[in-house]
Tab-separated table of C-alpha atoms in Angstrom:
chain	number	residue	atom	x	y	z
J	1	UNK	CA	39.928	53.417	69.496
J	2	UNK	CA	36.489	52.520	70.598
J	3	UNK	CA	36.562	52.761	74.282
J	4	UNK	CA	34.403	48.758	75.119
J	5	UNK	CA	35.328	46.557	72.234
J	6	UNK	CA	33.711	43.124	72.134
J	7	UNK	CA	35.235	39.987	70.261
J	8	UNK	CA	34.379	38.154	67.317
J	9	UNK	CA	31.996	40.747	66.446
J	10	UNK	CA	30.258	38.131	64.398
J	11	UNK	CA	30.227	33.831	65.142
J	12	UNK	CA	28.922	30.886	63.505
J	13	UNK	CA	28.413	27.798	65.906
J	14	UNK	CA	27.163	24.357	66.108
J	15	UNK	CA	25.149	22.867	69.000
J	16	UNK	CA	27.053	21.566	71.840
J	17	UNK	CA	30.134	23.340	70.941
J	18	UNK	CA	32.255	25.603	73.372
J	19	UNK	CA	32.529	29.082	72.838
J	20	UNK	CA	34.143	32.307	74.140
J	21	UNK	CA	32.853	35.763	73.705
J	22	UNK	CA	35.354	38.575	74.875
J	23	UNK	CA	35.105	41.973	75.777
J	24	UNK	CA	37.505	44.405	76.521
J	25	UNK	CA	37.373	48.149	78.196
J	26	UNK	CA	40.062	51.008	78.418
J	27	UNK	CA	37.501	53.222	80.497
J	28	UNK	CA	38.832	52.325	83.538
J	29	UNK	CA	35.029	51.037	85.238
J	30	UNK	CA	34.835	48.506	87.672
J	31	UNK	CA	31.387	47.629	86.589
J	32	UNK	CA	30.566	45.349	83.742
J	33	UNK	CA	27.679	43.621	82.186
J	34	UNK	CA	26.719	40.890	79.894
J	35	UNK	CA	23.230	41.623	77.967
J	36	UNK	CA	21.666	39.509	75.048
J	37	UNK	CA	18.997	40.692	72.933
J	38	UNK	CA	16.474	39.117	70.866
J	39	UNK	CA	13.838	40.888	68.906
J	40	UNK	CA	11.011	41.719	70.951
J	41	UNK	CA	12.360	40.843	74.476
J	42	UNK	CA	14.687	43.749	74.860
J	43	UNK	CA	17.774	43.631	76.554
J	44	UNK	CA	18.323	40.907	79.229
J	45	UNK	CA	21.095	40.472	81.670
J	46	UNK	CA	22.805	37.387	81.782
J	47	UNK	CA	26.096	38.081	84.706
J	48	UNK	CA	27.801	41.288	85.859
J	49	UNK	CA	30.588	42.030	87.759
J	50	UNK	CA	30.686	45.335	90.090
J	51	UNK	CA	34.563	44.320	90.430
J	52	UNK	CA	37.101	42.028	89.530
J	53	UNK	CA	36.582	39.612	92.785
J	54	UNK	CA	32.921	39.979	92.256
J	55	UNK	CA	29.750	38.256	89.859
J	56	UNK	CA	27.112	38.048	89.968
J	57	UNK	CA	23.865	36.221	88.160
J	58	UNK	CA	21.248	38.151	86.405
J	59	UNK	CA	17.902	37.438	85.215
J	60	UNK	CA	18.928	34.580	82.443
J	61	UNK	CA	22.255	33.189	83.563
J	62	UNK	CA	21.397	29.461	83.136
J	63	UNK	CA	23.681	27.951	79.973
J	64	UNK	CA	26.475	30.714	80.628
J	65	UNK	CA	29.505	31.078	82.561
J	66	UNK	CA	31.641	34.143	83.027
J	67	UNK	CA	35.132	35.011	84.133
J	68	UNK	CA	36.555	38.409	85.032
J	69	UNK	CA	40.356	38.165	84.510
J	70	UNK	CA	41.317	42.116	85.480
J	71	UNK	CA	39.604	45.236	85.809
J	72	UNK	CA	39.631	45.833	81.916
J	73	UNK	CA	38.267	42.226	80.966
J	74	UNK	CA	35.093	40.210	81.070
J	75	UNK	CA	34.559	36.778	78.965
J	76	UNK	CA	31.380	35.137	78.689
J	77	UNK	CA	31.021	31.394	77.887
J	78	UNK	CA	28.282	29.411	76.548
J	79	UNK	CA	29.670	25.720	77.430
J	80	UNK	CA	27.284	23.969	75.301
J	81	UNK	CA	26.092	26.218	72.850
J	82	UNK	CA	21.840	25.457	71.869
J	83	UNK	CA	20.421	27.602	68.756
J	84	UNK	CA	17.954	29.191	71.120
J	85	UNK	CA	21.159	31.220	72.534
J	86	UNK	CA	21.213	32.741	68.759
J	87	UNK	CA	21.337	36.563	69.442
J	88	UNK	CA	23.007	39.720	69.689
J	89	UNK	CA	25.196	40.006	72.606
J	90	UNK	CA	26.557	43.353	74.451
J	91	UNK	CA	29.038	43.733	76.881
J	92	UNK	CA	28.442	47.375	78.707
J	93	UNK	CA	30.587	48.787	81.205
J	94	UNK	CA	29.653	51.766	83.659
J	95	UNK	CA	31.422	53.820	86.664
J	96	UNK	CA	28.707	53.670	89.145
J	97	UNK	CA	31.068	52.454	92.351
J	98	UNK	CA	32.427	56.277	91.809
J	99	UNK	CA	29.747	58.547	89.881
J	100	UNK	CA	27.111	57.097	91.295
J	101	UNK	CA	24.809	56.896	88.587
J	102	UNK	CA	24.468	53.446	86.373
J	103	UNK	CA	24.938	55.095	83.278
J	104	UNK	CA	26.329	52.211	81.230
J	105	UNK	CA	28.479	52.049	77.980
J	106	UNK	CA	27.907	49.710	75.334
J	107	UNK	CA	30.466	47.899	73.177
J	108	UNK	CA	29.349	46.971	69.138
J	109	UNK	CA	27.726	43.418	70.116
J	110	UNK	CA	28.889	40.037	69.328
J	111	UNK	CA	26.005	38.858	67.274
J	112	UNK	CA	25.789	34.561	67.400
J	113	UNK	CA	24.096	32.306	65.184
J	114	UNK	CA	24.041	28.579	67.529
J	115	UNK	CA	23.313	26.026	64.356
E	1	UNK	CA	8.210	42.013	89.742
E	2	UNK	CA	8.829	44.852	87.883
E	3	UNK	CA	7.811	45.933	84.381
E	4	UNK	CA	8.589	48.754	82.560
E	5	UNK	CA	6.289	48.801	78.996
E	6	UNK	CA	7.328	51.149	75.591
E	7	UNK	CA	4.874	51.592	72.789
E	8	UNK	CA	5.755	48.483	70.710
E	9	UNK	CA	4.753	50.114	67.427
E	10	UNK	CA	7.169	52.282	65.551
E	11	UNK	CA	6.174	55.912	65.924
E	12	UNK	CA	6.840	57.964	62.372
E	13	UNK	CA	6.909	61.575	61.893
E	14	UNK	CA	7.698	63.865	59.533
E	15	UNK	CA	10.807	65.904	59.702
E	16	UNK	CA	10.792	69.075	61.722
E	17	UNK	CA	7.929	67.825	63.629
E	18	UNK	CA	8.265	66.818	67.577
E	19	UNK	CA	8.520	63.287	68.551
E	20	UNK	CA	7.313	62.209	71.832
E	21	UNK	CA	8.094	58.461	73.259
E	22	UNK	CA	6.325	57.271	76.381
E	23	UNK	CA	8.118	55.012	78.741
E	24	UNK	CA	5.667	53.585	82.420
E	25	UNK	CA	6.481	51.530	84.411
E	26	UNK	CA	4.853	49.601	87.292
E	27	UNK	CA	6.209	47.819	90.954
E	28	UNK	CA	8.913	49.869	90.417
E	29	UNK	CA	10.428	53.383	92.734
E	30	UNK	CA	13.094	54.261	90.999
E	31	UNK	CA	15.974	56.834	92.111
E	32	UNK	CA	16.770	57.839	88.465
E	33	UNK	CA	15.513	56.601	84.569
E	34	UNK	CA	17.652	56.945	81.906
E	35	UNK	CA	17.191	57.012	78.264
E	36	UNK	CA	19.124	55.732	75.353
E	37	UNK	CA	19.229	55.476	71.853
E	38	UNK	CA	20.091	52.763	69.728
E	39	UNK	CA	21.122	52.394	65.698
E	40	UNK	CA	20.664	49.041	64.115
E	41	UNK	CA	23.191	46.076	65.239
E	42	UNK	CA	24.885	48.597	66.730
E	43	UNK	CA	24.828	49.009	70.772
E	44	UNK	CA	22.469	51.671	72.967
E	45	UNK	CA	24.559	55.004	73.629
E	46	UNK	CA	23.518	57.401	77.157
E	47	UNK	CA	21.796	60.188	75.955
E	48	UNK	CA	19.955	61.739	79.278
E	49	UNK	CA	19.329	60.504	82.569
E	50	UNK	CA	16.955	62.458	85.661
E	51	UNK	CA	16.472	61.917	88.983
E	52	UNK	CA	13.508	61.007	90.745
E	53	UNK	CA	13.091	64.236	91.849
E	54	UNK	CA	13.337	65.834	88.951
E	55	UNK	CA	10.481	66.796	87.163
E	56	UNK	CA	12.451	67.875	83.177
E	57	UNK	CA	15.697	67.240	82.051
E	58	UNK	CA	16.795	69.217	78.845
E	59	UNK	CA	19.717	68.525	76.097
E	60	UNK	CA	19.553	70.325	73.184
E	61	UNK	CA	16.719	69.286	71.147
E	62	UNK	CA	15.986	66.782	73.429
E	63	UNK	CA	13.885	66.888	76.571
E	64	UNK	CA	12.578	64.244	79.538
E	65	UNK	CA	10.031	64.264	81.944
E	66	UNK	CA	9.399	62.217	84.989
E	67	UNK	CA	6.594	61.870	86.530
E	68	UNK	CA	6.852	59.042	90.036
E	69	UNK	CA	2.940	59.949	90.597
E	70	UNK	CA	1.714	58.346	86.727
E	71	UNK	CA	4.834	56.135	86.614
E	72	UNK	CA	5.730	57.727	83.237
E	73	UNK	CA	8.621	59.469	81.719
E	74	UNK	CA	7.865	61.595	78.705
E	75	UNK	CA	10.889	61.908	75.909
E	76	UNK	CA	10.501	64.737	73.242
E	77	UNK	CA	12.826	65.341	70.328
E	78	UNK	CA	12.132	68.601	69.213
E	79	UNK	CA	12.592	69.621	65.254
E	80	UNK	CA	13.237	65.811	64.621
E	81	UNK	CA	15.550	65.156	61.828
E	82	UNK	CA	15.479	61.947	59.766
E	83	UNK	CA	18.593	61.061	61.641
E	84	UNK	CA	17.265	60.999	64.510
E	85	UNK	CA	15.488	57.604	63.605
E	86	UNK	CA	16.203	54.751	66.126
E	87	UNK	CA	14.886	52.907	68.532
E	88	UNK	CA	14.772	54.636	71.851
E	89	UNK	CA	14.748	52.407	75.341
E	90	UNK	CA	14.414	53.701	79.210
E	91	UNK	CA	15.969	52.131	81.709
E	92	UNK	CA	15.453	52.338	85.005
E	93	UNK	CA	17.933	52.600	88.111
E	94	UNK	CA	16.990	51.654	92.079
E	95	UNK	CA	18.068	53.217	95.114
E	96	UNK	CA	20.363	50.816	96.119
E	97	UNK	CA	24.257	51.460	95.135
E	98	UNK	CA	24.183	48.463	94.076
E	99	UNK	CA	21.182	48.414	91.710
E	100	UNK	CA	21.645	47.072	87.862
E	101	UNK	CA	19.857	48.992	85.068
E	102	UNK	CA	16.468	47.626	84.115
E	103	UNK	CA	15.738	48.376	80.333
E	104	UNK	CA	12.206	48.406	78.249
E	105	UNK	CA	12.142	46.963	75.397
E	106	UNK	CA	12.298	50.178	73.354
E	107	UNK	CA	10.136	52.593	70.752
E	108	UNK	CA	11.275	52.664	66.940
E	109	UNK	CA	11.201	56.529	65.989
E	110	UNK	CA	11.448	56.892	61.949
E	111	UNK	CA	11.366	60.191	60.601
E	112	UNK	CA	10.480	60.696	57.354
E	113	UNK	CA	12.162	63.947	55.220
């Protein structure tokens, strides 16, 4: 089993609408990380979370909301969903807290389409 | 603010040939850069990471240097195979313990047979 799985891999949405992208990890990292990535901008970080009491904003949070319910789970919200939030989204965890380096693990990517 | 920049054009080479990806980067001192590789719709995956200090880091058939005088990492596949086509990105680490990973946008690499 892949070790940072990310649910639905795939979602169709209309503007306005609520939605709820998941991710799970059995690697036993406190860190974790919402990215989205559009063609030509690279990877951007919307929130992470160095542990479960802990989040934080990163560099294009605005129109997202996260929650970290355990160690193992991360859920990012879009709570009014606007087609310019169309993209591929990752959810990566790493074990920096411990190994010290931020080498970070990527789950398959949710892509969105935001109609 | 920071800025890390990757040669936006896809680099092709033929098989067995060496392919070398630039990464620089500018108001930026950071303690390690990593690189990664990533298939399409699929997520980036570690493949090598040095230290500021460092000068080369080898793996196989692959190979990084670092240089924190240009502000440039070198990455080198060696005998490049046609699977070896993907897009490559560096990211960059701070000092802090608390530092996030800053990505560049990334270098296609298609090898042809």
């Amino acid at each position: 089993d892949a070790d940072v799985t990310q649910t639905p891999r795939n979602r169709i949405t209309k503007t306005g609408k609520r939605i709820m992208l998941e991710c799970s990890q059995t690697k036993g990292h406190d860190r974790m990380y919402w990215y989205r990535q559009d063609p030509g901008l690279g990877l951007r970080l919307i929130y992470y979370s160095f542990d479960v009491k802990d989040i934080n904003k990163g560099e294009i949070s605005d129109g997202y909301s996260v929650s970290r319910q355990a160690q193992a789970k991360f859920s990012l919200s879009l709570e009014s969903a606007i087609p310019n939030q169309t993209a591929l989204y990752f959810c990566a965890t790493s074990d920096a807290g411990t190994s010290k380096f931020e080498t970070q693990y990527f789950g398959p990517g949710t892509r969105l389409l935001v109609l | 603010s920071q800025k890390i920049e990757q040669n936006s054009e896809a680099l092709n080479i033929q098989e067995g040939k060496t392919a070398t990806l630039t990464c620089n980067y500018t108001n930026y001192s950071p303690a390690y850069l990593q690189w990664y590789r990533q298939d399409p719709g699929r997520g980036p995956v570690f493949l090598l990471l040095i230290r500021e200090n460092e000068k080369e880091k080898r793996k196989e058939r692959l190979k990084v240097t670092f240089d924190t005088t240009l502000k440039q990492s070198l990455f080198h596949i060696t005998a490049s195979q046609p699977a070896d086509s993907a897009t490559y990105l560096c990211a960059l680490e701070g000092h802090s313990g608390y530092s996030t990973l800053t990505f560049g946008k990334g270098t296609m690499l298609l090898v042809s047979p």
